[in-house]
Structure formats: structure tokens, C-alpha cells
Amino acid sequence: MTFDKLISHARTVLNPRQIARNASAGGVAAALLTEKGHVYTGVCIDTACGMGFCAEHAAIAAMITAGESRIIKIVAIGAEGVMPPCGRCREFMNQIHDQNMLAEVMVSGDAVVTLRELLPFHY
């Protein structure tokens, strides 16, 4: 599957909205491809107190719920287009499967790197 198709999957769930007085969701969406060929999506949840989570975490949670943990490709998008994962997401992806350091991560509209390249000095 191409990154263009993954971006299309992410766009289907990108839907910025206020869900409560102190919480919004959907401003960032993510899609990932697993080694079994399944696609999982998720959106961010932002809260005033910082207890929310990233779109990548939501997509990964859906993947884990379905019984998978190996990421082949992942992308996150917002209103401005493709965006790289934050440090917390990078480390989370690394820790849920020993081979995820090989996952391809789209970090901008024209750049794809491995998770290993994003975590060069992993402990």
C-alpha cells in the first residue's frame, strides 16, 4: 500500500471538533499499515489538562485491540498536511513490537524515514 492511500484513510477520520468544554478531537488523524495488510486509523484527543493523546496512539490502540502490533507504515495528517510523530509516539511505536524500528514513517509530504532514523540514540 502506498502512502497516498494511507493518507486517504487518515483523511476519512480527520474531523476537528469540540467534544466538550475542555476537550477537542480530530484535529490530527493517523493511519497505519500492519504486516498483515490491515489499516487502522485514529484521531487525537486534546484536553485542557494534558491527559489527551495523539492520533498515532489512537490508531495503535485500535491495532492492538485487533490483536496486531507490527507497524509497516504510518502517517499522521492535520489541516496543514503530513506531520512527523512526536517523541512520545516514536517511543511508543518502538516499544510495542521489536521490529517496529524498521517501520516507514512519513514525516513530510515528500520524506519517508524509518523509525530507527527518528530514534537514532535509543537506549
PDB file of C-alpha atoms in Angstrom:
ATOM      1  CA  MET A   1       0.000   0.000   0.000  1.00  0.00           C
ATOM      2  CA  THR A   2       1.269   3.464  -0.864  1.00  0.00           C
ATOM      3  CA  PHE A   3       1.497   6.388   1.499  1.00  0.00           C
ATOM      4  CA  ASP A   4      -1.036   8.204  -0.695  1.00  0.00           C
ATOM      5  CA  LYS A   5      -3.581   5.506   0.151  1.00  0.00           C
ATOM      6  CA  LEU A   6      -2.693   5.703   3.850  1.00  0.00           C
ATOM      7  CA  ILE A   7      -3.182   9.480   3.726  1.00  0.00           C
ATOM      8  CA  SER A   8      -6.596   8.899   2.141  1.00  0.00           C
ATOM      9  CA  HIS A   9      -7.523   6.590   5.024  1.00  0.00           C
ATOM     10  CA  ALA A  10      -6.397   9.211   7.537  1.00  0.00           C
ATOM     11  CA  ARG A  11      -8.439  11.910   5.772  1.00  0.00           C
ATOM     12  CA  THR A  12     -11.615   9.868   6.299  1.00  0.00           C
ATOM     13  CA  VAL A  13     -11.331  10.403  10.068  1.00  0.00           C
ATOM     14  CA  LEU A  14      -9.785  13.906  10.116  1.00  0.00           C
ATOM     15  CA  ASN A  15     -12.623  15.971  11.589  1.00  0.00           C
ATOM     16  CA  PRO A  16     -11.643  18.750  14.017  1.00  0.00           C
ATOM     17  CA  ARG A  17     -14.380  19.318  16.568  1.00  0.00           C
ATOM     18  CA  GLN A  18     -15.034  20.439  20.112  1.00  0.00           C
ATOM     19  CA  ILE A  19     -16.272  17.429  22.093  1.00  0.00           C
ATOM     20  CA  ALA A  20     -16.596  19.119  25.497  1.00  0.00           C
ATOM     21  CA  ARG A  21     -15.900  22.470  27.118  1.00  0.00           C
ATOM     22  CA  ASN A  22     -12.283  21.462  27.772  1.00  0.00           C
ATOM     23  CA  ALA A  23     -11.680  18.902  25.034  1.00  0.00           C
ATOM     24  CA  SER A  24     -11.379  18.748  21.283  1.00  0.00           C
ATOM     25  CA  ALA A  25     -10.741  15.864  18.905  1.00  0.00           C
ATOM     26  CA  GLY A  26      -9.949  15.045  15.329  1.00  0.00           C
ATOM     27  CA  GLY A  27      -7.531  17.861  14.519  1.00  0.00           C
ATOM     28  CA  VAL A  28      -4.882  15.280  13.682  1.00  0.00           C
ATOM     29  CA  ALA A  29      -5.578  11.879  12.134  1.00  0.00           C
ATOM     30  CA  ALA A  30      -3.285   8.909  11.633  1.00  0.00           C
ATOM     31  CA  ALA A  31      -3.350   5.748   9.573  1.00  0.00           C
ATOM     32  CA  LEU A  32      -1.029   2.778   9.836  1.00  0.00           C
ATOM     33  CA  LEU A  33      -0.464  -0.376   7.836  1.00  0.00           C
ATOM     34  CA  THR A  34       0.322  -3.643   9.628  1.00  0.00           C
ATOM     35  CA  GLU A  35       2.350  -6.630   8.497  1.00  0.00           C
ATOM     36  CA  LYS A  36      -0.940  -8.475   7.922  1.00  0.00           C
ATOM     37  CA  GLY A  37      -2.052  -5.753   5.495  1.00  0.00           C
ATOM     38  CA  HIS A  38      -4.668  -4.169   7.733  1.00  0.00           C
ATOM     39  CA  VAL A  39      -5.122  -0.409   8.065  1.00  0.00           C
ATOM     40  CA  TYR A  40      -6.012   1.197  11.395  1.00  0.00           C
ATOM     41  CA  THR A  41      -6.880   4.840  11.905  1.00  0.00           C
ATOM     42  CA  GLY A  42      -7.183   7.150  14.873  1.00  0.00           C
ATOM     43  CA  VAL A  43      -7.577  10.780  15.840  1.00  0.00           C
ATOM     44  CA  CYS A  44      -6.053  12.931  18.543  1.00  0.00           C
ATOM     45  CA  ILE A  45      -7.948  13.932  21.655  1.00  0.00           C
ATOM     46  CA  ASP A  46      -6.751  17.192  23.182  1.00  0.00           C
ATOM     47  CA  THR A  47      -7.764  18.133  26.718  1.00  0.00           C
ATOM     48  CA  ALA A  48      -7.130  21.225  28.810  1.00  0.00           C
ATOM     49  CA  CYS A  49      -5.252  19.226  31.454  1.00  0.00           C
ATOM     50  CA  GLY A  50      -2.961  17.359  29.064  1.00  0.00           C
ATOM     51  CA  MET A  51      -4.494  13.898  29.540  1.00  0.00           C
ATOM     52  CA  GLY A  52      -5.385  13.525  25.867  1.00  0.00           C
ATOM     53  CA  PHE A  53      -3.458  11.500  23.344  1.00  0.00           C
ATOM     54  CA  CYS A  54      -2.134  11.621  19.822  1.00  0.00           C
ATOM     55  CA  ALA A  55      -3.739  10.271  16.666  1.00  0.00           C
ATOM     56  CA  GLU A  56      -0.918   7.745  16.328  1.00  0.00           C
ATOM     57  CA  HIS A  57      -1.705   6.397  19.805  1.00  0.00           C
ATOM     58  CA  ALA A  58      -5.372   6.015  18.854  1.00  0.00           C
ATOM     59  CA  ALA A  59      -4.510   4.116  15.651  1.00  0.00           C
ATOM     60  CA  ILE A  60      -2.049   1.922  17.547  1.00  0.00           C
ATOM     61  CA  ALA A  61      -4.660   1.197  20.226  1.00  0.00           C
ATOM     62  CA  ALA A  62      -7.092   0.044  17.514  1.00  0.00           C
ATOM     63  CA  MET A  63      -4.353  -2.181  16.070  1.00  0.00           C
ATOM     64  CA  ILE A  64      -3.516  -3.686  19.477  1.00  0.00           C
ATOM     65  CA  THR A  65      -7.215  -4.236  20.193  1.00  0.00           C
ATOM     66  CA  ALA A  66      -7.439  -6.211  16.937  1.00  0.00           C
ATOM     67  CA  GLY A  67      -4.513  -8.397  18.004  1.00  0.00           C
ATOM     68  CA  GLU A  68      -1.648  -6.887  15.986  1.00  0.00           C
ATOM     69  CA  SER A  69       1.440  -4.911  16.959  1.00  0.00           C
ATOM     70  CA  ARG A  70       3.811  -4.779  13.952  1.00  0.00           C
ATOM     71  CA  ILE A  71       3.693  -1.486  12.032  1.00  0.00           C
ATOM     72  CA  ILE A  72       4.911  -1.440   8.434  1.00  0.00           C
ATOM     73  CA  LYS A  73       3.981   2.175   7.573  1.00  0.00           C
ATOM     74  CA  ILE A  74       2.427   5.085   9.463  1.00  0.00           C
ATOM     75  CA  VAL A  75       1.406   8.645   8.653  1.00  0.00           C
ATOM     76  CA  ALA A  76      -0.269  11.482  10.568  1.00  0.00           C
ATOM     77  CA  ILE A  77      -2.009  14.453   8.981  1.00  0.00           C
ATOM     78  CA  GLY A  78      -3.530  17.721  10.097  1.00  0.00           C
ATOM     79  CA  ALA A  79      -5.024  20.728   8.355  1.00  0.00           C
ATOM     80  CA  GLU A  80      -1.572  21.684   7.031  1.00  0.00           C
ATOM     81  CA  GLY A  81      -0.792  18.197   5.695  1.00  0.00           C
ATOM     82  CA  VAL A  82       1.609  15.462   6.807  1.00  0.00           C
ATOM     83  CA  MET A  83       3.354  15.873  10.156  1.00  0.00           C
ATOM     84  CA  PRO A  84       6.001  13.794  11.927  1.00  0.00           C
ATOM     85  CA  PRO A  85       5.171  11.887  15.116  1.00  0.00           C
ATOM     86  CA  CYS A  86       6.115  13.419  18.436  1.00  0.00           C
ATOM     87  CA  GLY A  87       8.773  11.826  20.622  1.00  0.00           C
ATOM     88  CA  ARG A  88       6.208  10.062  22.794  1.00  0.00           C
ATOM     89  CA  CYS A  89       4.645   8.431  19.729  1.00  0.00           C
ATOM     90  CA  ARG A  90       8.039   7.411  18.372  1.00  0.00           C
ATOM     91  CA  GLU A  91       8.979   5.676  21.599  1.00  0.00           C
ATOM     92  CA  PHE A  92       5.528   4.065  21.904  1.00  0.00           C
ATOM     93  CA  MET A  93       5.783   2.588  18.391  1.00  0.00           C
ATOM     94  CA  ASN A  94       9.215   1.235  19.225  1.00  0.00           C
ATOM     95  CA  GLN A  95       8.154  -0.446  22.432  1.00  0.00           C
ATOM     96  CA  ILE A  96       5.103  -2.352  21.174  1.00  0.00           C
ATOM     97  CA  HIS A  97       6.998  -4.598  18.717  1.00  0.00           C
ATOM     98  CA  ASP A  98      10.683  -5.453  18.412  1.00  0.00           C
ATOM     99  CA  GLN A  99      10.659  -4.930  14.622  1.00  0.00           C
ATOM    100  CA  ASN A 100       8.880  -1.567  14.577  1.00  0.00           C
ATOM    101  CA  MET A 101      12.232   0.231  14.305  1.00  0.00           C
ATOM    102  CA  LEU A 102      12.003  -0.810  10.635  1.00  0.00           C
ATOM    103  CA  ALA A 103       8.596   0.848  10.158  1.00  0.00           C
ATOM    104  CA  GLU A 104       8.429   3.514   7.455  1.00  0.00           C
ATOM    105  CA  VAL A 105       7.245   6.857   8.829  1.00  0.00           C
ATOM    106  CA  MET A 106       6.140   9.682   6.556  1.00  0.00           C
ATOM    107  CA  VAL A 107       7.453  12.864   8.182  1.00  0.00           C
ATOM    108  CA  SER A 108       6.512  15.385   5.478  1.00  0.00           C
ATOM    109  CA  GLY A 109       4.772  15.395   2.130  1.00  0.00           C
ATOM    110  CA  ASP A 110       7.930  14.211   0.408  1.00  0.00           C
ATOM    111  CA  ALA A 111      10.015  12.473   3.077  1.00  0.00           C
ATOM    112  CA  VAL A 112       9.795   8.959   4.484  1.00  0.00           C
ATOM    113  CA  VAL A 113      12.247   7.629   7.059  1.00  0.00           C
ATOM    114  CA  THR A 114      12.429   4.585   9.294  1.00  0.00           C
ATOM    115  CA  LEU A 115      11.536   4.765  12.940  1.00  0.00           C
ATOM    116  CA  ARG A 116      15.192   3.867  13.616  1.00  0.00           C
ATOM    117  CA  GLU A 117      16.208   7.115  11.897  1.00  0.00           C
ATOM    118  CA  LEU A 118      13.828   9.018  14.174  1.00  0.00           C
ATOM    119  CA  LEU A 119      15.241   7.286  17.269  1.00  0.00           C
ATOM    120  CA  PRO A 120      18.972   7.110  16.477  1.00  0.00           C
ATOM    121  CA  PHE A 121      20.161   7.002  20.062  1.00  0.00           C
ATOM    122  CA  HIS A 122      17.602   4.618  21.513  1.00  0.00           C
ATOM    123  CA  TYR A 123      18.613   3.167  24.864  1.00  0.00           C
TER     124      TYR A 123
END
